[in-house]
């Protein structure tokens, strides 16, 4: 499978609304927001952004960052599957 096919199949996982690979040049922006939170006194928890009323969550494995929207949370096993997807995308380049 090529990266496009992998992403298309990922969108068909249970509870998925959308998924996109964050471009390398945009990853620094997300990482900067994550590092800003402790400086503001919000702790070191995960970062969750919203696009409209739908939360965006981020899954990072190595050099790959995925932005994910779900229908209210991850179905059992989906987060783990997306971690494998990110690793595979990183392997493919």
mmCIF file with all atom_site columns, C-alpha atoms in Angstrom:
data_model
loop_
_atom_site.group_PDB
_atom_site.id
_atom_site.type_symbol
_atom_site.label_atom_id
_atom_site.label_alt_id
_atom_site.label_comp_id
_atom_site.label_asym_id
_atom_site.label_entity_id
_atom_site.label_seq_id
_atom_site.pdbx_PDB_ins_code
_atom_site.Cartn_x
_atom_site.Cartn_y
_atom_site.Cartn_z
_atom_site.occupancy
_atom_site.B_iso_or_equiv
_atom_site.pdbx_formal_charge
_atom_site.auth_seq_id
_atom_site.auth_comp_id
_atom_site.auth_asym_id
_atom_site.auth_atom_id
_atom_site.pdbx_PDB_model_num
ATOM 1  C CA . UNK A 1 1  ? 0.000   0.000  0.000  1.00 0.00 ? 1  UNK A CA 1
ATOM 2  C CA . UNK A 1 2  ? 1.134   3.533  -0.663 1.00 0.00 ? 2  UNK A CA 1
ATOM 3  C CA . UNK A 1 3  ? 0.703   6.417  1.849  1.00 0.00 ? 3  UNK A CA 1
ATOM 4  C CA . UNK A 1 4  ? -2.537  7.630  0.227  1.00 0.00 ? 4  UNK A CA 1
ATOM 5  C CA . UNK A 1 5  ? -4.110  4.171  0.482  1.00 0.00 ? 5  UNK A CA 1
ATOM 6  C CA . UNK A 1 6  ? -3.029  3.878  4.122  1.00 0.00 ? 6  UNK A CA 1
ATOM 7  C CA . UNK A 1 7  ? -4.620  7.228  4.977  1.00 0.00 ? 7  UNK A CA 1
ATOM 8  C CA . UNK A 1 8  ? -7.828  6.348  3.110  1.00 0.00 ? 8  UNK A CA 1
ATOM 9  C CA . UNK A 1 9  ? -8.164  3.076  5.017  1.00 0.00 ? 9  UNK A CA 1
ATOM 10 C CA . UNK A 1 10 ? -7.448  4.896  8.280  1.00 0.00 ? 10 UNK A CA 1
ATOM 11 C CA . UNK A 1 11 ? -10.422 7.178  7.618  1.00 0.00 ? 11 UNK A CA 1
ATOM 12 C CA . UNK A 1 12 ? -12.637 4.073  7.488  1.00 0.00 ? 12 UNK A CA 1
ATOM 13 C CA . UNK A 1 13 ? -11.731 2.943  11.030 1.00 0.00 ? 13 UNK A CA 1
ATOM 14 C CA . UNK A 1 14 ? -14.614 2.901  13.540 1.00 0.00 ? 14 UNK A CA 1
ATOM 15 C CA . UNK A 1 15 ? -15.486 6.317  14.957 1.00 0.00 ? 15 UNK A CA 1
ATOM 16 C CA . UNK A 1 16 ? -13.158 8.232  12.648 1.00 0.00 ? 16 UNK A CA 1
ATOM 17 C CA . UNK A 1 17 ? -14.317 11.540 11.264 1.00 0.00 ? 17 UNK A CA 1
ATOM 18 C CA . UNK A 1 18 ? -11.075 12.614 9.548  1.00 0.00 ? 18 UNK A CA 1
ATOM 19 C CA . UNK A 1 19 ? -7.332  12.136 9.674  1.00 0.00 ? 19 UNK A CA 1
ATOM 20 C CA . UNK A 1 20 ? -4.499  14.069 8.074  1.00 0.00 ? 20 UNK A CA 1
ATOM 21 C CA . UNK A 1 21 ? -0.738  13.901 8.145  1.00 0.00 ? 21 UNK A CA 1
ATOM 22 C CA . UNK A 1 22 ? 0.763   17.112 9.499  1.00 0.00 ? 22 UNK A CA 1
ATOM 23 C CA . UNK A 1 23 ? 3.410   18.498 7.136  1.00 0.00 ? 23 UNK A CA 1
ATOM 24 C CA . UNK A 1 24 ? 6.960   18.535 8.480  1.00 0.00 ? 24 UNK A CA 1
ATOM 25 C CA . UNK A 1 25 ? 7.121   22.348 8.418  1.00 0.00 ? 25 UNK A CA 1
ATOM 26 C CA . UNK A 1 26 ? 3.903   22.531 10.489 1.00 0.00 ? 26 UNK A CA 1
ATOM 27 C CA . UNK A 1 27 ? 5.007   20.034 13.134 1.00 0.00 ? 27 UNK A CA 1
ATOM 28 C CA . UNK A 1 28 ? 7.138   22.699 14.831 1.00 0.00 ? 28 UNK A CA 1
ATOM 29 C CA . UNK A 1 29 ? 4.031   24.826 15.405 1.00 0.00 ? 29 UNK A CA 1
ATOM 30 C CA . UNK A 1 30 ? 2.228   21.985 17.190 1.00 0.00 ? 30 UNK A CA 1
ATOM 31 C CA . UNK A 1 31 ? 5.324   21.139 19.243 1.00 0.00 ? 31 UNK A CA 1
ATOM 32 C CA . UNK A 1 32 ? 5.689   24.820 20.213 1.00 0.00 ? 32 UNK A CA 1
ATOM 33 C CA . UNK A 1 33 ? 2.113   24.884 21.492 1.00 0.00 ? 33 UNK A CA 1
ATOM 34 C CA . UNK A 1 34 ? 2.756   21.735 23.536 1.00 0.00 ? 34 UNK A CA 1
ATOM 35 C CA . UNK A 1 35 ? 5.880   23.241 25.101 1.00 0.00 ? 35 UNK A CA 1
ATOM 36 C CA . UNK A 1 36 ? 4.052   26.503 25.823 1.00 0.00 ? 36 UNK A CA 1
ATOM 37 C CA . UNK A 1 37 ? 1.407   24.869 28.050 1.00 0.00 ? 37 UNK A CA 1
ATOM 38 C CA . UNK A 1 38 ? 3.715   24.133 31.030 1.00 0.00 ? 38 UNK A CA 1
ATOM 39 C CA . UNK A 1 39 ? 5.130   27.665 30.818 1.00 0.00 ? 39 UNK A CA 1
ATOM 40 C CA . UNK A 1 40 ? 1.585   28.993 31.245 1.00 0.00 ? 40 UNK A CA 1
ATOM 41 C CA . UNK A 1 41 ? 0.977   26.743 34.250 1.00 0.00 ? 41 UNK A CA 1
ATOM 42 C CA . UNK A 1 42 ? -1.319  24.219 32.522 1.00 0.00 ? 42 UNK A CA 1
ATOM 43 C CA . UNK A 1 43 ? 0.862   21.173 33.193 1.00 0.00 ? 43 UNK A CA 1
ATOM 44 C CA . UNK A 1 44 ? 2.295   18.712 30.717 1.00 0.00 ? 44 UNK A CA 1
ATOM 45 C CA . UNK A 1 45 ? -0.865  16.931 29.578 1.00 0.00 ? 45 UNK A CA 1
ATOM 46 C CA . UNK A 1 46 ? -1.797  16.308 25.978 1.00 0.00 ? 46 UNK A CA 1
ATOM 47 C CA . UNK A 1 47 ? -2.768  19.090 23.642 1.00 0.00 ? 47 UNK A CA 1
ATOM 48 C CA . UNK A 1 48 ? -6.273  19.130 22.172 1.00 0.00 ? 48 UNK A CA 1
ATOM 49 C CA . UNK A 1 49 ? -7.341  21.737 19.637 1.00 0.00 ? 49 UNK A CA 1
ATOM 50 C CA . UNK A 1 50 ? -10.810 22.224 18.206 1.00 0.00 ? 50 UNK A CA 1
ATOM 51 C CA . UNK A 1 51 ? -11.862 22.749 14.606 1.00 0.00 ? 51 UNK A CA 1
ATOM 52 C CA . UNK A 1 52 ? -15.303 24.221 15.151 1.00 0.00 ? 52 UNK A CA 1
ATOM 53 C CA . UNK A 1 53 ? -16.906 22.039 17.802 1.00 0.00 ? 53 UNK A CA 1
ATOM 54 C CA . UNK A 1 54 ? -14.892 18.913 16.921 1.00 0.00 ? 54 UNK A CA 1
ATOM 55 C CA . UNK A 1 55 ? -11.679 18.208 18.837 1.00 0.00 ? 55 UNK A CA 1
ATOM 56 C CA . UNK A 1 56 ? -8.420  17.489 17.026 1.00 0.00 ? 56 UNK A CA 1
ATOM 57 C CA . UNK A 1 57 ? -6.067  15.057 18.671 1.00 0.00 ? 57 UNK A CA 1
ATOM 58 C CA . UNK A 1 58 ? -2.488  14.382 17.679 1.00 0.00 ? 58 UNK A CA 1
ATOM 59 C CA . UNK A 1 59 ? -0.635  11.100 17.394 1.00 0.00 ? 59 UNK A CA 1
ATOM 60 C CA . UNK A 1 60 ? 3.109   11.234 16.923 1.00 0.00 ? 60 UNK A CA 1
ATOM 61 C CA . UNK A 1 61 ? 5.368   8.336  16.119 1.00 0.00 ? 61 UNK A CA 1
ATOM 62 C CA . UNK A 1 62 ? 8.922   9.260  15.170 1.00 0.00 ? 62 UNK A CA 1
ATOM 63 C CA . UNK A 1 63 ? 8.916   11.792 12.338 1.00 0.00 ? 63 UNK A CA 1
ATOM 64 C CA . UNK A 1 64 ? 5.175   11.444 11.627 1.00 0.00 ? 64 UNK A CA 1
ATOM 65 C CA . UNK A 1 65 ? 2.425   13.509 13.260 1.00 0.00 ? 65 UNK A CA 1
ATOM 66 C CA . UNK A 1 66 ? -1.216  12.712 12.549 1.00 0.00 ? 66 UNK A CA 1
ATOM 67 C CA . UNK A 1 67 ? -4.103  15.096 13.268 1.00 0.00 ? 67 UNK A CA 1
ATOM 68 C CA . UNK A 1 68 ? -7.222  13.088 14.059 1.00 0.00 ? 68 UNK A CA 1
ATOM 69 C CA . UNK A 1 69 ? -10.920 13.902 14.468 1.00 0.00 ? 69 UNK A CA 1
ATOM 70 C CA . UNK A 1 70 ? -13.230 11.273 15.924 1.00 0.00 ? 70 UNK A CA 1
ATOM 71 C CA . UNK A 1 71 ? -16.919 10.986 16.682 1.00 0.00 ? 71 UNK A CA 1
ATOM 72 C CA . UNK A 1 72 ? -16.522 11.543 20.418 1.00 0.00 ? 72 UNK A CA 1
ATOM 73 C CA . UNK A 1 73 ? -13.388 9.524  21.128 1.00 0.00 ? 73 UNK A CA 1
ATOM 74 C CA . UNK A 1 74 ? -11.379 6.598  19.912 1.00 0.00 ? 74 UNK A CA 1
ATOM 75 C CA . UNK A 1 75 ? -13.091 3.240  19.480 1.00 0.00 ? 75 UNK A CA 1
ATOM 76 C CA . UNK A 1 76 ? -11.252 0.358  21.169 1.00 0.00 ? 76 UNK A CA 1
ATOM 77 C CA . UNK A 1 77 ? -7.944  -0.333 19.423 1.00 0.00 ? 77 UNK A CA 1
ATOM 78 C CA . UNK A 1 78 ? -8.172  2.596  17.004 1.00 0.00 ? 78 UNK A CA 1
ATOM 79 C CA . UNK A 1 79 ? -5.571  4.785  18.732 1.00 0.00 ? 79 UNK A CA 1
ATOM 80 C CA . UNK A 1 80 ? -3.154  1.861  18.738 1.00 0.00 ? 80 UNK A CA 1
ATOM 81 C CA . UNK A 1 81 ? -3.873  1.174  15.072 1.00 0.00 ? 81 UNK A CA 1
ATOM 82 C CA . UNK A 1 82 ? -3.158  4.810  14.225 1.00 0.00 ? 82 UNK A CA 1
ATOM 83 C CA . UNK A 1 83 ? 0.151   4.592  16.071 1.00 0.00 ? 83 UNK A CA 1
ATOM 84 C CA . UNK A 1 84 ? 1.066   1.680  13.798 1.00 0.00 ? 84 UNK A CA 1
ATOM 85 C CA . UNK A 1 85 ? -0.124  3.694  10.785 1.00 0.00 ? 85 UNK A CA 1
ATOM 86 C CA . UNK A 1 86 ? 2.136   6.589  11.777 1.00 0.00 ? 86 UNK A CA 1
ATOM 87 C CA . UNK A 1 87 ? 5.114   4.234  12.173 1.00 0.00 ? 87 UNK A CA 1
ATOM 88 C CA . UNK A 1 88 ? 4.453   2.706  8.763  1.00 0.00 ? 88 UNK A CA 1
ATOM 89 C CA . UNK A 1 89 ? 4.141   6.122  7.123  1.00 0.00 ? 89 UNK A CA 1
ATOM 90 C CA . UNK A 1 90 ? 7.464   7.067  8.686  1.00 0.00 ? 90 UNK A CA 1
ATOM 91 C CA . UNK A 1 91 ? 9.030   3.901  7.308  1.00 0.00 ? 91 UNK A CA 1
ATOM 92 C CA . UNK A 1 92 ? 7.675   4.622  3.830  1.00 0.00 ? 92 UNK A CA 1
ATOM 93 C CA . UNK A 1 93 ? 9.025   8.163  3.918  1.00 0.00 ? 93 UNK A CA 1
#
